[in-house]
mmCIF file of C-alpha atoms in Angstrom:
data_model
loop_
_atom_site.group_PDB
_atom_site.id
_atom_site.type_symbol
_atom_site.label_atom_id
_atom_site.label_comp_id
_atom_site.label_asym_id
_atom_site.label_seq_id
_atom_site.Cartn_x
_atom_site.Cartn_y
_atom_site.Cartn_z
ATOM 1 C CA MET A 1 82.345 84.710 95.661
ATOM 2 C CA SER A 2 85.723 83.818 96.652
ATOM 3 C CA CYS A 3 86.887 84.886 100.075
ATOM 4 C CA ILE A 4 88.893 88.352 100.405
ATOM 5 C CA LEU A 5 91.942 88.206 102.341
ATOM 6 C CA ILE A 6 93.699 91.698 102.717
ATOM 7 C CA TRP A 7 97.419 91.954 104.290
ATOM 8 C CA LEU A 8 99.226 95.014 105.730
ATOM 9 C CA LYS A 9 102.197 95.102 107.058
ATOM 10 C CA SER A 10 102.712 96.179 110.609
ATOM 11 C CA GLU A 11 105.582 97.757 111.929
ATOM 12 C CA SER A 12 106.698 94.573 113.579
ATOM 13 C CA GLY A 13 107.452 93.235 109.734
ATOM 14 C CA VAL A 14 104.471 90.725 110.272
ATOM 15 C CA SER A 15 101.673 90.765 107.808
ATOM 16 C CA PRO A 16 98.404 90.280 109.711
ATOM 17 C CA SER A 17 95.777 89.079 107.938
ATOM 18 C CA PHE A 18 92.177 90.881 108.355
ATOM 19 C CA PRO A 19 89.621 88.470 109.036
ATOM 20 C CA LEU A 20 87.893 88.683 105.690
ATOM 21 C CA ARG A 21 87.915 85.425 104.803
ATOM 22 C CA SER A 22 86.508 84.165 108.139
ATOM 23 C CA ASN A 23 83.530 86.766 108.393
ATOM 24 C CA ALA A 24 83.093 85.635 104.828
ATOM 25 C CA GLN A 25 82.657 82.266 105.461
ATOM 26 C CA GLU A 26 80.198 82.965 108.680
ATOM 27 C CA ARG A 27 78.287 84.596 105.574
ATOM 28 C CA GLY A 28 77.932 81.905 103.976
ATOM 29 C CA ASP A 29 79.777 83.344 100.750
ATOM 30 C CA ASN A 30 82.618 81.503 100.739
ATOM 31 C CA ASP A 31 82.965 77.878 101.554
ATOM 32 C CA SER A 32 86.693 76.894 100.386
ATOM 33 C CA ASP A 33 90.462 78.082 101.396
ATOM 34 C CA ASN A 34 91.103 78.997 97.601
ATOM 35 C CA MET A 35 91.132 82.678 97.442
ATOM 36 C CA GLN A 36 91.401 85.827 94.687
ATOM 37 C CA VAL A 37 92.388 89.170 95.575
ATOM 38 C CA ILE A 38 90.647 91.712 92.574
ATOM 39 C CA ALA A 39 91.746 95.336 94.122
ATOM 40 C CA LEU A 40 90.271 98.082 91.877
ATOM 41 C CA SER A 41 91.298 101.931 92.385
ATOM 42 C CA ALA A 42 90.491 105.272 90.627
ATOM 43 C CA THR A 43 94.343 106.919 91.127
ATOM 44 C CA ILE A 44 97.328 105.402 92.167
ATOM 45 C CA PRO A 45 100.522 106.840 91.652
ATOM 46 C CA LYS A 46 102.547 103.890 93.279
ATOM 47 C CA PRO A 47 100.713 101.088 91.723
ATOM 48 C CA SER A 48 103.562 98.183 92.907
ATOM 49 C CA GLU A 49 103.842 99.933 96.743
ATOM 50 C CA THR A 50 100.388 99.687 96.906
ATOM 51 C CA ALA A 51 99.783 96.112 96.093
ATOM 52 C CA SER A 52 102.184 94.751 98.146
ATOM 53 C CA ARG A 53 100.331 96.173 101.234
ATOM 54 C CA TYR A 54 97.169 94.785 100.588
ATOM 55 C CA CYS A 55 98.533 91.420 98.241
ATOM 56 C CA VAL A 56 100.972 88.683 98.266
ATOM 57 C CA ASN A 57 102.690 88.484 94.774
ATOM 58 C CA ALA A 58 100.199 91.116 93.576
ATOM 59 C CA ARG A 59 100.252 91.263 89.537
ATOM 60 C CA ILE A 60 99.862 94.868 87.904
ATOM 61 C CA ILE A 61 97.465 95.414 85.125
ATOM 62 C CA ARG A 62 97.544 98.640 83.406
ATOM 63 C CA VAL A 63 94.917 99.635 80.750
ATOM 64 C CA GLU A 64 96.419 102.711 78.541
ATOM 65 C CA GLY A 65 93.579 105.732 78.058
ATOM 66 C CA LYS A 66 92.034 106.370 75.320
ATOM 67 C CA ARG A 67 90.835 109.698 75.426
ATOM 68 C CA ARG A 68 92.860 113.280 74.001
ATOM 69 C CA ILE A 69 93.158 116.254 76.033
ATOM 70 C CA ASN A 70 91.621 119.178 74.317
ATOM 71 C CA ALA A 71 92.978 122.224 76.197
ATOM 72 C CA GLU A 72 92.180 126.070 75.840
ATOM 73 C CA LEU A 73 94.965 128.496 77.448
ATOM 74 C CA ARG A 74 93.087 131.669 78.108
ATOM 75 C CA GLN A 75 93.933 134.954 79.625
ATOM 76 C CA MET A 76 91.973 136.129 83.341
ATOM 77 C CA ALA A 77 92.935 139.578 83.346
ATOM 78 C CA SER A 78 89.341 140.027 85.497
ATOM 79 C CA LEU A 79 86.062 138.745 85.941
ATOM 80 C CA ALA A 80 85.154 139.943 82.602
ATOM 81 C CA ASP A 81 86.897 137.240 80.808
ATOM 82 C CA LEU A 82 85.077 134.434 82.751
ATOM 83 C CA ARG A 83 82.063 136.147 81.564
ATOM 84 C CA THR A 84 83.432 136.500 77.996
ATOM 85 C CA LEU A 85 83.791 132.540 77.623
ATOM 86 C CA ILE A 86 80.389 131.971 79.341
ATOM 87 C CA SER A 87 78.566 134.385 76.979
ATOM 88 C CA GLU A 88 80.216 131.628 74.156
ATOM 89 C CA PHE A 89 78.669 128.624 75.631
ATOM 90 C CA ARG A 90 75.408 128.891 73.530
ATOM 91 C CA GLU A 91 77.562 128.936 70.240
ATOM 92 C CA ARG A 92 79.705 126.119 71.112
ATOM 93 C CA GLY A 93 76.996 123.815 72.353
ATOM 94 C CA ILE A 94 77.933 123.693 75.969
ATOM 95 C CA ARG A 95 74.836 122.827 78.476
ATOM 96 C CA LYS A 96 76.909 122.053 81.518
ATOM 97 C CA ALA A 97 80.355 123.275 82.975
ATOM 98 C CA LEU A 98 82.260 122.597 85.937
ATOM 99 C CA VAL A 99 84.607 125.159 87.504
ATOM 100 C CA PHE A 100 87.463 124.395 89.965
ATOM 101 C CA CYS A 101 88.630 127.564 91.868
ATOM 102 C CA GLY A 102 91.662 127.643 94.213
ATOM 103 C CA SER A 103 89.820 128.925 97.339
ATOM 104 C CA ARG A 104 86.102 129.000 98.722
ATOM 105 C CA ALA A 105 86.061 132.377 98.353
ATOM 106 C CA GLU A 106 87.336 132.333 94.773
ATOM 107 C CA SER A 107 84.230 130.047 94.158
ATOM 108 C CA GLU A 108 81.995 132.225 95.704
ATOM 109 C CA GLU A 109 83.527 135.204 93.879
ATOM 110 C CA LEU A 110 83.471 133.748 90.452
ATOM 111 C CA ALA A 111 80.039 132.376 90.847
ATOM 112 C CA ASP A 112 78.740 135.976 92.246
ATOM 113 C CA SER A 113 79.918 137.285 89.664
ATOM 114 C CA ILE A 114 77.742 135.480 86.350
ATOM 115 C CA LYS A 115 74.857 136.799 88.593
ATOM 116 C CA PRO A 116 72.546 139.595 87.836
ATOM 117 C CA ARG A 117 73.017 143.054 89.689
ATOM 118 C CA SER A 118 70.358 144.934 88.501
ATOM 119 C CA GLU A 119 68.214 145.432 85.530
ATOM 120 C CA LYS A 120 70.859 147.312 83.919
ATOM 121 C CA THR A 121 73.744 144.666 84.467
ATOM 122 C CA PRO A 122 72.097 141.772 83.559
ATOM 123 C CA ALA A 123 73.425 137.859 84.574
ATOM 124 C CA VAL A 124 75.733 136.252 81.574
ATOM 125 C CA ASP A 125 73.616 132.827 82.397
ATOM 126 C CA PRO A 126 72.578 130.259 79.930
ATOM 127 C CA PHE A 127 72.254 127.862 82.527
ATOM 128 C CA GLY A 128 68.699 128.994 83.624
ATOM 129 C CA GLY A 129 69.618 130.536 86.583
ATOM 130 C CA ASN A 130 70.888 126.665 87.759
ATOM 131 C CA ILE A 131 74.439 128.620 89.181
ATOM 132 C CA PHE A 132 75.755 126.597 92.229
ATOM 133 C CA VAL A 133 79.044 126.384 94.463
ATOM 134 C CA HIS A 134 80.306 123.749 96.549
ATOM 135 C CA HIS A 135 83.235 123.722 98.663
ATOM 136 C CA GLY A 136 83.951 122.323 102.059
ATOM 137 C CA SER A 137 82.646 125.591 104.594
ATOM 138 C CA LEU A 138 79.057 124.812 103.236
ATOM 139 C CA ASP A 139 76.756 122.759 105.290
ATOM 140 C CA ARG A 140 76.933 119.108 104.617
ATOM 141 C CA LYS A 141 73.067 119.220 103.711
ATOM 142 C CA LEU A 142 73.467 121.877 101.529
ATOM 143 C CA ARG A 143 76.375 120.562 99.863
ATOM 144 C CA LEU A 144 74.394 117.119 99.396
ATOM 145 C CA GLU A 145 71.601 119.423 98.107
ATOM 146 C CA THR A 146 73.986 120.896 95.904
ATOM 147 C CA GLU A 147 75.301 117.485 94.279
ATOM 148 C CA ALA A 148 71.805 115.969 93.735
ATOM 149 C CA ARG A 149 70.739 119.385 91.918
ATOM 150 C CA PHE A 150 73.700 119.731 89.621
ATOM 151 C CA GLY A 151 74.004 116.491 88.757
ATOM 152 C CA GLU A 152 70.445 116.119 87.781
ATOM 153 C CA ALA A 153 70.619 119.235 85.607
ATOM 154 C CA THR A 154 71.127 118.983 82.215
ATOM 155 C CA ILE A 155 72.008 122.713 82.232
ATOM 156 C CA GLY A 156 73.849 124.496 84.769
ATOM 157 C CA ILE A 157 77.055 125.321 86.029
ATOM 158 C CA CYS A 158 79.064 124.731 89.451
ATOM 159 C CA PHE A 159 81.819 126.742 90.796
ATOM 160 C CA ALA A 160 83.923 124.288 93.383
ATOM 161 C CA THR A 161 86.956 123.484 95.119
ATOM 162 C CA SER A 162 89.090 120.442 95.317
ATOM 163 C CA THR A 163 85.486 118.603 96.976
ATOM 164 C CA LEU A 164 84.296 117.960 93.661
ATOM 165 C CA GLU A 165 87.799 116.198 91.940
ATOM 166 C CA LEU A 166 86.264 112.669 92.687
ATOM 167 C CA GLY A 167 83.885 110.452 94.074
ATOM 168 C CA VAL A 168 80.670 112.778 93.344
ATOM 169 C CA ASP A 169 78.093 111.345 90.647
ATOM 170 C CA ILE A 170 77.676 115.006 89.030
ATOM 171 C CA GLY A 171 76.418 113.765 85.566
ATOM 172 C CA ASP A 172 77.701 114.572 82.241
ATOM 173 C CA ILE A 173 80.023 117.707 82.103
ATOM 174 C CA HIS A 174 80.476 119.108 78.697
ATOM 175 C CA LEU A 175 83.318 121.612 79.807
ATOM 176 C CA VAL A 176 85.791 121.584 82.881
ATOM 177 C CA ILE A 177 87.336 125.194 83.675
ATOM 178 C CA LEU A 178 90.012 125.710 85.936
ATOM 179 C CA ALA A 179 90.582 128.849 87.637
ATOM 180 C CA GLY A 180 94.088 128.660 88.238
ATOM 181 C CA PRO A 181 96.721 125.545 87.810
ATOM 182 C CA PRO A 182 96.103 123.185 90.574
ATOM 183 C CA LEU A 183 99.317 122.385 92.629
ATOM 184 C CA SER A 184 99.873 118.314 90.826
ATOM 185 C CA VAL A 185 99.277 116.434 88.312
ATOM 186 C CA GLY A 186 97.096 114.180 89.791
ATOM 187 C CA SER A 187 94.874 116.712 90.895
ATOM 188 C CA PHE A 188 94.994 117.855 87.437
ATOM 189 C CA LEU A 189 94.412 114.710 85.824
ATOM 190 C CA GLN A 190 91.757 114.159 88.496
ATOM 191 C CA ARG A 191 89.605 117.277 87.268
ATOM 192 C CA ILE A 192 89.965 117.522 83.664
ATOM 193 C CA GLY A 193 88.882 114.006 84.033
ATOM 194 C CA ARG A 194 85.381 115.108 85.535
ATOM 195 C CA GLY A 195 84.362 115.973 82.047
ATOM 196 C CA ASN A 196 83.478 114.857 78.780
ATOM 197 C CA ARG A 197 83.246 111.110 79.764
ATOM 198 C CA ARG A 198 80.592 109.935 76.921
ATOM 199 C CA THR A 199 83.574 110.917 73.959
ATOM 200 C CA ASN A 200 86.949 110.194 73.200
ATOM 201 C CA ARG A 201 88.130 114.095 74.177
ATOM 202 C CA THR A 202 88.187 115.761 77.483
ATOM 203 C CA SER A 203 87.315 119.560 76.862
ATOM 204 C CA VAL A 204 88.838 121.875 79.340
ATOM 205 C CA VAL A 205 89.632 125.769 79.463
ATOM 206 C CA CYS A 206 93.058 126.305 81.589
ATOM 207 C CA PHE A 207 92.482 130.300 82.948
ATOM 208 C CA TYR A 208 95.973 131.788 83.609
ATOM 209 C CA ARG A 209 96.456 134.874 85.560
ATOM 210 C CA SER A 210 100.211 135.429 84.993
ATOM 211 C CA PRO A 211 102.907 134.130 82.756
ATOM 212 C CA ARG A 212 103.928 131.527 85.420
ATOM 213 C CA GLU A 213 100.470 130.193 86.128
ATOM 214 C CA ARG A 214 100.314 129.676 81.794
ATOM 215 C CA HIS A 215 103.810 127.874 82.241
ATOM 216 C CA LEU A 216 102.671 125.897 85.390
ATOM 217 C CA PHE A 217 99.723 125.075 82.932
ATOM 218 C CA ASN A 218 101.973 123.783 79.821
ATOM 219 C CA VAL A 219 104.114 121.551 82.102
ATOM 220 C CA LEU A 220 101.421 120.117 83.662
ATOM 221 C CA LEU A 221 99.706 119.479 80.000
ATOM 222 C CA ASP A 222 102.661 117.958 79.015
ATOM 223 C CA CYS A 223 103.070 115.521 81.930
ATOM 224 C CA ALA A 224 99.373 114.564 81.579
ATOM 225 C CA GLU A 225 99.783 113.793 77.720
ATOM 226 C CA ALA A 226 102.995 111.919 78.903
ATOM 227 C CA VAL A 227 100.508 109.809 81.455
ATOM 228 C CA CYS A 228 97.969 108.801 78.935
ATOM 229 C CA ARG A 229 100.620 107.903 76.292
ATOM 230 C CA THR A 230 103.453 106.138 78.098
ATOM 231 C CA ASN A 231 101.797 104.668 81.425
ATOM 232 C CA LEU A 232 104.600 106.356 83.272
ATOM 233 C CA PHE A 233 102.270 106.614 86.230
ATOM 234 C CA THR A 234 98.716 105.082 87.240
ATOM 235 C CA PHE A 235 96.441 107.920 87.322
ATOM 236 C CA SER A 236 93.069 106.295 86.176
ATOM 237 C CA VAL A 237 90.935 109.299 85.907
ATOM 238 C CA HIS A 238 88.154 107.456 84.014
ATOM 239 C CA PRO A 239 88.851 106.651 80.555
ATOM 240 C CA LEU A 240 91.092 109.658 80.225
ATOM 241 C CA SER A 241 94.301 108.211 81.707
ATOM 242 C CA CYS A 242 95.122 104.768 83.054
ATOM 243 C CA SER A 243 92.720 102.049 84.938
ATOM 244 C CA SER A 244 94.812 100.270 87.190
ATOM 245 C CA PHE A 245 93.560 96.843 89.295
ATOM 246 C CA PHE A 246 95.909 94.264 90.932
ATOM 247 C CA HIS A 247 95.125 90.544 91.350
ATOM 248 C CA ILE A 248 96.302 87.425 92.789
#
């Protein structure tokens, strides 16, 4: 390989080089002073600023996303509205879903709401018992086990906080469900980008509990469409929006 050299701006204004070149030479991976740096990232809101911290005279390359957003806004007046949606899954061909929640308590509550209470109140469960919860308060071993089981499952549903926004392989998700709007466009793109990776359209159900939340969802959707259409930001959420890398 060509040796990688990363430059970071220090407080004194000097750009110290990290010893990656010498390390690569010691390993026998590089025997030339000629160098090329290629950097790739999933989400960069300010690519030029980020590139300048690591590369000299970096050239930004953006690739426009190809997928469209298929969004459905639904009111969640009670937990029954979630159960109604899930009862439609078989008819809609949905086998695997990811639900993003606003808090750990909410993820536990929503998961518990679709589990059976008694013989008189059967579960609304087209998932064969594959109902998972994932959040930061769970023991790390349990989180890893949940990630592995949900990732391998062909049928299932997982209720999660931001812990599953990125960085974890959870397999192909047919539908993303948002229980309330996230706090930023970036987070919104990350969440809806978890679904339908093998298609040209990502499907999301946006549950709102108030007129304000409905309005916020409309704003987030407009911003997400603008990102995909005009490349205003370099949010790379799989094929959903804009993939970015820079090199010299």
